[in-house]
PDB file of C-alpha atoms in Angstrom:
ATOM      1  CA  SER M   1     -44.561  -6.148  23.169  1.00 45.00           C
ATOM      2  CA  GLN M   2     -46.673  -8.340  20.968  1.00 49.00           C
ATOM      3  CA  GLN M   3     -45.110 -10.969  18.820  1.00 58.00           C
ATOM      4  CA  GLY M   4     -47.401 -10.981  15.920  1.00 64.00           C
ATOM      5  CA  GLU M   5     -50.585 -10.230  14.172  1.00 72.00           C
ATOM      6  CA  GLU M   6     -53.681 -12.275  13.674  1.00 78.00           C
ATOM      7  CA  ASP M   7     -55.671 -12.014  10.532  1.00 82.00           C
ATOM      8  CA  PRO M   8     -58.537 -11.334  10.286  1.00 89.00           C
ATOM      9  CA  GLN M   9     -59.283  -9.338  13.425  1.00 90.00           C
ATOM     10  CA  ALA M  10     -62.911 -10.416  13.251  1.00 94.00           C
ATOM     11  CA  LEU M  11     -64.654 -13.223  11.390  1.00 95.00           C
ATOM     12  CA  SER M  12     -68.372 -13.954  11.129  1.00 96.00           C
ATOM     13  CA  ILE M  13     -69.585 -17.219   9.633  1.00 96.00           C
ATOM     14  CA  GLN M  14     -72.558 -19.558   9.631  1.00 97.00           C
ATOM     15  CA  GLU M  15     -72.675 -22.849  11.483  1.00 97.00           C
ATOM     16  CA  GLY M  16     -71.195 -25.637   9.436  1.00 97.00           C
ATOM     17  CA  GLU M  17     -68.751 -23.407   7.595  1.00 97.00           C
ATOM     18  CA  ASN M  18     -65.015 -23.554   8.091  1.00 97.00           C
ATOM     19  CA  ALA M  19     -63.115 -20.763   9.824  1.00 97.00           C
ATOM     20  CA  THR M  20     -59.509 -19.949   9.045  1.00 97.00           C
ATOM     21  CA  MET M  21     -57.377 -17.649  11.133  1.00 96.00           C
ATOM     22  CA  ASN M  22     -53.824 -16.647  10.404  1.00 95.00           C
ATOM     23  CA  CYS M  23     -51.010 -15.586  12.668  1.00 93.00           C
ATOM     24  CA  SER M  24     -47.630 -14.066  11.923  1.00 93.00           C
ATOM     25  CA  TYR M  25     -44.727 -13.704  14.310  1.00 91.00           C
ATOM     26  CA  LYS M  26     -41.390 -11.964  14.320  1.00 89.00           C
ATOM     27  CA  THR M  27     -38.722 -13.973  16.127  1.00 85.00           C
ATOM     28  CA  SER M  28     -37.522 -17.565  16.061  1.00 86.00           C
ATOM     29  CA  ILE M  29     -39.613 -19.943  18.154  1.00 86.00           C
ATOM     30  CA  ASN M  30     -39.540 -23.295  19.892  1.00 86.00           C
ATOM     31  CA  ASN M  31     -43.238 -23.776  19.427  1.00 89.00           C
ATOM     32  CA  LEU M  32     -46.423 -21.924  18.604  1.00 92.00           C
ATOM     33  CA  GLN M  33     -49.669 -22.371  20.440  1.00 93.00           C
ATOM     34  CA  TRP M  34     -53.267 -21.468  19.824  1.00 95.00           C
ATOM     35  CA  TYR M  35     -55.566 -20.503  22.658  1.00 94.00           C
ATOM     36  CA  ARG M  36     -59.245 -19.774  22.854  1.00 96.00           C
ATOM     37  CA  GLN M  37     -60.875 -17.224  25.126  1.00 95.00           C
ATOM     38  CA  ASN M  38     -64.570 -16.949  25.759  1.00 93.00           C
ATOM     39  CA  SER M  39     -65.721 -13.469  26.685  1.00 88.00           C
ATOM     40  CA  GLY M  40     -64.527 -12.478  30.149  1.00 84.00           C
ATOM     41  CA  ARG M  41     -62.874 -15.818  30.826  1.00 87.00           C
ATOM     42  CA  GLY M  42     -59.385 -17.233  30.955  1.00 88.00           C
ATOM     43  CA  LEU M  43     -57.583 -18.940  28.125  1.00 91.00           C
ATOM     44  CA  VAL M  44     -58.075 -22.512  27.054  1.00 91.00           C
ATOM     45  CA  HIS M  45     -55.182 -24.240  25.337  1.00 91.00           C
ATOM     46  CA  LEU M  46     -56.162 -25.678  21.956  1.00 95.00           C
ATOM     47  CA  ILE M  47     -53.071 -26.978  20.266  1.00 95.00           C
ATOM     48  CA  LEU M  48     -49.285 -26.698  20.304  1.00 92.00           C
ATOM     49  CA  ILE M  49     -47.132 -27.116  17.230  1.00 94.00           C
ATOM     50  CA  ARG M  50     -43.378 -27.381  17.495  1.00 92.00           C
ATOM     51  CA  SER M  51     -41.010 -25.515  15.234  1.00 92.00           C
ATOM     52  CA  ASN M  52     -40.011 -28.732  13.446  1.00 94.00           C
ATOM     53  CA  GLU M  53     -43.630 -29.643  12.684  1.00 96.00           C
ATOM     54  CA  ARG M  54     -45.575 -28.388   9.694  1.00 97.00           C
ATOM     55  CA  GLU M  55     -49.097 -29.515  10.443  1.00 98.00           C
ATOM     56  CA  LYS M  56     -51.054 -30.834  13.378  1.00 97.00           C
ATOM     57  CA  HIS M  57     -54.627 -31.976  13.886  1.00 96.00           C
ATOM     58  CA  SER M  58     -56.840 -32.163  16.931  1.00 96.00           C
ATOM     59  CA  GLY M  59     -60.472 -33.019  16.380  1.00 97.00           C
ATOM     60  CA  ARG M  60     -61.969 -30.281  14.200  1.00 97.00           C
ATOM     61  CA  LEU M  61     -58.811 -28.191  14.492  1.00 98.00           C
ATOM     62  CA  ARG M  62     -55.988 -28.120  11.995  1.00 98.00           C
ATOM     63  CA  VAL M  63     -52.907 -26.003  12.546  1.00 98.00           C
ATOM     64  CA  THR M  64     -50.144 -25.342  10.067  1.00 98.00           C
ATOM     65  CA  LEU M  65     -46.783 -23.740  10.671  1.00 97.00           C
ATOM     66  CA  ASP M  66     -44.452 -22.203   8.124  1.00 97.00           C
ATOM     67  CA  THR M  67     -41.278 -21.141   9.890  1.00 95.00           C
ATOM     68  CA  SER M  68     -39.782 -19.724   6.699  1.00 95.00           C
ATOM     69  CA  LYS M  69     -42.646 -17.255   6.513  1.00 95.00           C
ATOM     70  CA  LYS M  70     -43.010 -17.006  10.286  1.00 94.00           C
ATOM     71  CA  SER M  71     -46.695 -17.725  10.031  1.00 95.00           C
ATOM     72  CA  SER M  72     -49.300 -20.164  11.250  1.00 96.00           C
ATOM     73  CA  SER M  73     -52.932 -20.844  10.486  1.00 97.00           C
ATOM     74  CA  LEU M  74     -55.753 -22.334  12.524  1.00 97.00           C
ATOM     75  CA  LEU M  75     -58.602 -24.002  10.700  1.00 98.00           C
ATOM     76  CA  ILE M  76     -61.806 -24.909  12.497  1.00 98.00           C
ATOM     77  CA  THR M  77     -63.925 -27.199  10.383  1.00 98.00           C
ATOM     78  CA  ALA M  78     -67.698 -27.575  10.559  1.00 97.00           C
ATOM     79  CA  SER M  79     -67.976 -24.686  12.981  1.00 97.00           C
ATOM     80  CA  ARG M  80     -70.592 -24.562  15.709  1.00 97.00           C
ATOM     81  CA  ALA M  81     -72.174 -21.678  17.575  1.00 97.00           C
ATOM     82  CA  ALA M  82     -70.193 -22.808  20.624  1.00 96.00           C
ATOM     83  CA  ASP M  83     -66.972 -22.007  18.745  1.00 97.00           C
ATOM     84  CA  THR M  84     -67.780 -18.308  19.106  1.00 97.00           C
ATOM     85  CA  ALA M  85     -64.818 -16.864  20.993  1.00 97.00           C
ATOM     86  CA  SER M  86     -61.543 -15.011  20.550  1.00 96.00           C
ATOM     87  CA  TYR M  87     -58.594 -17.011  19.307  1.00 96.00           C
ATOM     88  CA  PHE M  88     -54.989 -16.111  20.031  1.00 95.00           C
ATOM     89  CA  CYS M  89     -51.735 -17.467  18.788  1.00 94.00           C
ATOM     90  CA  ALA M  90     -48.799 -17.342  21.168  1.00 92.00           C
ATOM     91  CA  THR M  91     -45.101 -18.024  20.871  1.00 90.00           C
ATOM     92  CA  ASP M  92     -42.259 -18.475  23.310  1.00 81.00           C
ATOM     93  CA  ALA M  93     -39.775 -16.296  21.428  1.00 65.00           C
ATOM     94  CA  GLY M  94     -37.317 -19.150  21.146  1.00 58.00           C
ATOM     95  CA  GLN M  95     -36.820 -19.809  24.826  1.00 60.00           C
ATOM     96  CA  ALA M  96     -38.473 -22.779  26.482  1.00 56.00           C
ATOM     97  CA  GLY M  97     -40.206 -22.192  29.788  1.00 62.00           C
ATOM     98  CA  THR M  98     -40.622 -18.489  29.265  1.00 74.00           C
ATOM     99  CA  ALA M  99     -43.696 -16.346  29.100  1.00 81.00           C
ATOM    100  CA  LEU M 100     -45.807 -16.415  26.006  1.00 86.00           C
ATOM    101  CA  ILE M 101     -46.068 -13.551  23.599  1.00 87.00           C
ATOM    102  CA  PHE M 102     -49.555 -13.223  22.240  1.00 91.00           C
ATOM    103  CA  GLY M 103     -50.891 -12.013  18.958  1.00 89.00           C
ATOM    104  CA  LYS M 104     -53.760  -9.566  18.847  1.00 89.00           C
ATOM    105  CA  GLY M 105     -56.366 -12.244  18.369  1.00 93.00           C
ATOM    106  CA  THR M 106     -59.225 -13.032  16.029  1.00 95.00           C
ATOM    107  CA  THR M 107     -62.782 -12.697  17.230  1.00 95.00           C
ATOM    108  CA  LEU M 108     -64.877 -15.455  15.708  1.00 97.00           C
ATOM    109  CA  SER M 109     -68.650 -15.269  15.634  1.00 97.00           C
ATOM    110  CA  VAL M 110     -70.577 -18.341  14.492  1.00 97.00           C
ATOM    111  CA  SER M 111     -74.278 -17.868  13.964  1.00 96.00           C
ATOM    112  CA  SER M 112     -76.819 -20.648  13.816  1.00 90.00           C
TER     113      SER M 112
ATOM    114  CA  GLY Z   1     -55.612 -32.140  33.160  1.00 59.00           C
ATOM    115  CA  ALA Z   2     -53.677 -29.398  34.854  1.00 63.00           C
ATOM    116  CA  VAL Z   3     -55.857 -26.885  36.633  1.00 88.00           C
ATOM    117  CA  VAL Z   4     -55.051 -23.358  37.669  1.00 93.00           C
ATOM    118  CA  SER Z   5     -57.408 -21.594  40.018  1.00 94.00           C
ATOM    119  CA  GLN Z   6     -57.542 -17.823  40.224  1.00 96.00           C
ATOM    120  CA  HIS Z   7     -59.366 -15.960  42.951  1.00 96.00           C
ATOM    121  CA  PRO Z   8     -61.301 -13.750  43.161  1.00 96.00           C
ATOM    122  CA  SER Z   9     -62.943 -13.730  39.763  1.00 95.00           C
ATOM    123  CA  TRP Z  10     -64.337 -10.215  40.167  1.00 95.00           C
ATOM    124  CA  VAL Z  11     -63.441  -7.345  42.446  1.00 96.00           C
ATOM    125  CA  ILE Z  12     -65.009  -3.914  42.740  1.00 96.00           C
ATOM    126  CA  CYS Z  13     -63.385  -1.548  45.193  1.00 94.00           C
ATOM    127  CA  LYS Z  14     -62.746   2.074  45.954  1.00 95.00           C
ATOM    128  CA  SER Z  15     -59.755   4.030  44.743  1.00 96.00           C
ATOM    129  CA  GLY Z  16     -56.817   3.731  47.134  1.00 96.00           C
ATOM    130  CA  THR Z  17     -57.621   0.165  48.178  1.00 95.00           C
ATOM    131  CA  SER Z  18     -55.086  -2.614  47.815  1.00 96.00           C
ATOM    132  CA  VAL Z  19     -56.332  -5.790  46.165  1.00 97.00           C
ATOM    133  CA  LYS Z  20     -54.769  -9.241  46.323  1.00 97.00           C
ATOM    134  CA  ILE Z  21     -55.305 -11.801  43.580  1.00 97.00           C
ATOM    135  CA  GLU Z  22     -54.337 -15.436  44.102  1.00 97.00           C
ATOM    136  CA  CYS Z  23     -53.212 -17.923  41.515  1.00 96.00           C
ATOM    137  CA  ARG Z  24     -52.994 -21.573  42.525  1.00 95.00           C
ATOM    138  CA  SER Z  25     -51.905 -24.640  40.628  1.00 92.00           C
ATOM    139  CA  LEU Z  26     -54.262 -27.288  41.958  1.00 91.00           C
ATOM    140  CA  ASP Z  27     -52.760 -30.562  40.816  1.00 87.00           C
ATOM    141  CA  PHE Z  28     -49.182 -29.779  39.910  1.00 86.00           C
ATOM    142  CA  GLN Z  29     -46.197 -27.852  41.154  1.00 87.00           C
ATOM    143  CA  ALA Z  30     -45.362 -24.655  39.348  1.00 86.00           C
ATOM    144  CA  THR Z  31     -41.962 -23.125  39.939  1.00 83.00           C
ATOM    145  CA  THR Z  32     -42.839 -20.434  37.441  1.00 88.00           C
ATOM    146  CA  MET Z  33     -46.042 -18.515  37.055  1.00 92.00           C
ATOM    147  CA  PHE Z  34     -46.848 -15.541  34.885  1.00 93.00           C
ATOM    148  CA  TRP Z  35     -49.130 -12.562  35.325  1.00 96.00           C
ATOM    149  CA  TYR Z  36     -50.791 -10.967  32.345  1.00 95.00           C
ATOM    150  CA  ARG Z  37     -53.038  -7.964  31.947  1.00 96.00           C
ATOM    151  CA  GLN Z  38     -55.733  -7.627  29.332  1.00 95.00           C
ATOM    152  CA  PHE Z  39     -57.659  -4.508  28.359  1.00 91.00           C
ATOM    153  CA  PRO Z  40     -61.075  -4.834  26.700  1.00 87.00           C
ATOM    154  CA  LYS Z  41     -60.926  -6.256  23.196  1.00 85.00           C
ATOM    155  CA  GLN Z  42     -57.147  -6.424  23.330  1.00 89.00           C
ATOM    156  CA  SER Z  43     -54.572  -9.131  23.695  1.00 91.00           C
ATOM    157  CA  LEU Z  44     -52.727 -10.272  26.793  1.00 92.00           C
ATOM    158  CA  MET Z  45     -49.684  -8.318  27.859  1.00 93.00           C
ATOM    159  CA  LEU Z  46     -47.121  -9.916  30.145  1.00 93.00           C
ATOM    160  CA  MET Z  47     -46.654  -8.014  33.382  1.00 94.00           C
ATOM    161  CA  ALA Z  48     -44.208 -10.175  35.280  1.00 93.00           C
ATOM    162  CA  THR Z  49     -42.708 -13.608  35.741  1.00 91.00           C
ATOM    163  CA  SER Z  50     -43.104 -15.070  39.209  1.00 89.00           C
ATOM    164  CA  ASN Z  51     -40.501 -17.564  40.398  1.00 86.00           C
ATOM    165  CA  GLU Z  52     -40.927 -19.602  43.532  1.00 85.00           C
ATOM    166  CA  GLY Z  53     -38.560 -18.479  46.254  1.00 84.00           C
ATOM    167  CA  SER Z  54     -37.148 -15.499  44.415  1.00 85.00           C
ATOM    168  CA  LYS Z  55     -38.073 -12.018  43.299  1.00 88.00           C
ATOM    169  CA  ALA Z  56     -40.390 -11.575  40.378  1.00 91.00           C
ATOM    170  CA  THR Z  57     -39.108 -10.299  37.064  1.00 91.00           C
ATOM    171  CA  TYR Z  58     -41.135  -7.369  35.803  1.00 94.00           C
ATOM    172  CA  GLU Z  59     -41.610  -6.306  32.217  1.00 92.00           C
ATOM    173  CA  GLN Z  60     -40.563  -2.868  31.137  1.00 92.00           C
ATOM    174  CA  GLY Z  61     -43.059  -0.242  32.145  1.00 93.00           C
ATOM    175  CA  VAL Z  62     -44.666  -2.289  34.927  1.00 94.00           C
ATOM    176  CA  GLU Z  63     -44.303  -0.667  38.333  1.00 94.00           C
ATOM    177  CA  LYS Z  64     -43.004  -3.257  40.773  1.00 92.00           C
ATOM    178  CA  ASP Z  65     -44.059  -1.177  43.761  1.00 94.00           C
ATOM    179  CA  LYS Z  66     -47.629  -0.997  42.511  1.00 96.00           C
ATOM    180  CA  PHE Z  67     -47.935  -4.626  41.423  1.00 97.00           C
ATOM    181  CA  LEU Z  68     -46.420  -6.726  44.202  1.00 96.00           C
ATOM    182  CA  ILE Z  69     -45.865 -10.368  43.360  1.00 94.00           C
ATOM    183  CA  ASN Z  70     -45.164 -13.079  45.874  1.00 91.00           C
ATOM    184  CA  HIS Z  71     -44.525 -16.725  44.989  1.00 89.00           C
ATOM    185  CA  ALA Z  72     -44.131 -18.240  48.410  1.00 82.00           C
ATOM    186  CA  SER Z  73     -44.859 -21.858  47.522  1.00 89.00           C
ATOM    187  CA  LEU Z  74     -44.776 -24.188  44.556  1.00 89.00           C
ATOM    188  CA  THR Z  75     -48.522 -23.885  44.115  1.00 92.00           C
ATOM    189  CA  LEU Z  76     -49.334 -20.270  44.919  1.00 94.00           C
ATOM    190  CA  SER Z  77     -48.461 -16.887  43.469  1.00 94.00           C
ATOM    191  CA  THR Z  78     -50.177 -13.684  44.502  1.00 96.00           C
ATOM    192  CA  LEU Z  79     -50.474 -10.333  42.774  1.00 97.00           C
ATOM    193  CA  THR Z  80     -51.280  -7.366  44.974  1.00 97.00           C
ATOM    194  CA  VAL Z  81     -52.371  -4.162  43.303  1.00 97.00           C
ATOM    195  CA  THR Z  82     -51.431  -1.522  45.844  1.00 96.00           C
ATOM    196  CA  SER Z  83     -53.306   1.747  46.226  1.00 96.00           C
ATOM    197  CA  ALA Z  84     -55.382   0.929  43.181  1.00 95.00           C
ATOM    198  CA  HIS Z  85     -56.713   3.683  40.958  1.00 95.00           C
ATOM    199  CA  PRO Z  86     -59.293   3.619  38.156  1.00 95.00           C
ATOM    200  CA  GLU Z  87     -56.567   3.240  35.530  1.00 95.00           C
ATOM    201  CA  ASP Z  88     -55.630  -0.079  37.162  1.00 96.00           C
ATOM    202  CA  SER Z  89     -59.038  -1.454  36.226  1.00 96.00           C
ATOM    203  CA  SER Z  90     -58.437  -4.378  33.922  1.00 96.00           C
ATOM    204  CA  PHE Z  91     -58.629  -8.136  33.501  1.00 96.00           C
ATOM    205  CA  TYR Z  92     -55.704  -9.896  35.164  1.00 97.00           C
ATOM    206  CA  ILE Z  93     -54.840 -13.474  34.216  1.00 96.00           C
ATOM    207  CA  CYS Z  94     -52.238 -15.790  35.640  1.00 95.00           C
ATOM    208  CA  SER Z  95     -50.687 -18.854  34.089  1.00 93.00           C
ATOM    209  CA  ALA Z  96     -48.457 -21.625  35.305  1.00 91.00           C
ATOM    210  CA  ILE Z  97     -45.971 -23.950  33.711  1.00 84.00           C
ATOM    211  CA  ARG Z  98     -46.153 -27.586  34.666  1.00 76.00           C
ATOM    212  CA  GLN Z  99     -42.614 -28.854  35.087  1.00 67.00           C
ATOM    213  CA  PRO Z 100     -40.784 -30.547  33.565  1.00 61.00           C
ATOM    214  CA  MET Z 101     -42.915 -30.486  30.445  1.00 59.00           C
ATOM    215  CA  GLY Z 102     -42.904 -26.735  30.145  1.00 63.00           C
ATOM    216  CA  GLN Z 103     -45.429 -25.698  27.556  1.00 68.00           C
ATOM    217  CA  PRO Z 104     -48.353 -25.485  27.220  1.00 78.00           C
ATOM    218  CA  GLN Z 105     -49.075 -23.001  29.921  1.00 83.00           C
ATOM    219  CA  HIS Z 106     -52.227 -23.431  31.967  1.00 88.00           C
ATOM    220  CA  PHE Z 107     -54.296 -20.355  32.597  1.00 92.00           C
ATOM    221  CA  GLY Z 108     -56.558 -19.292  35.401  1.00 93.00           C
ATOM    222  CA  ASP Z 109     -59.996 -17.906  34.653  1.00 93.00           C
ATOM    223  CA  GLY Z 110     -58.887 -14.343  35.266  1.00 95.00           C
ATOM    224  CA  THR Z 111     -59.837 -11.609  37.694  1.00 97.00           C
ATOM    225  CA  ARG Z 112     -61.831  -8.601  36.597  1.00 96.00           C
ATOM    226  CA  LEU Z 113     -60.748  -5.639  38.681  1.00 97.00           C
ATOM    227  CA  SER Z 114     -62.892  -2.519  38.725  1.00 96.00           C
ATOM    228  CA  ILE Z 115     -61.689   0.488  40.697  1.00 95.00           C
ATOM    229  CA  LEU Z 116     -64.286   3.148  41.382  1.00 93.00           C
TER     230      LEU Z 116
END
């Protein structure tokens, strides 16, 4: 079963704009991760945020986590055409070393 | 960084054929690997957890006799789709956990399976 929902399902923006994607989950977690998937390819790990962290940065990525609301957001700043991909959040359902439970994903399209 | 290799990347075969997909951790040992299935424009669904030296743990609704998993070494897990039918056509992705750090998981590039 899927852990959560991503919002929006699809997002189209222009290069240079910021893109924000949201993720909600249902159970307690150890950490939450964001992955990127280019069409027809495997997943690339972007960032991991632990349950005791509220915000994390990596380059143009900013992730927030609100465990009281069971939600997370991924912000991509100054987007580029190469950022076009599907983005998934994933959680471990509170058990370390277990399989990830993925959200439905947001498809981001960045046009130049 | 950790690399997971999945092979083949694309398979087209006739109905009734059995297909083996390999998942290798190239620069680390992985006692646990996972197999996911992804339908077009959908998310990844966990099929099974593969543990080195023991039987795989299958998710509810996944037929263990159709999707045979073998994790014979610390760097290799295989998924065999037996007597494949068109409804088995999908994108299959494996991932591996690098011990002892655990997360994040490292994913292969996936295998697109098309059954005619």
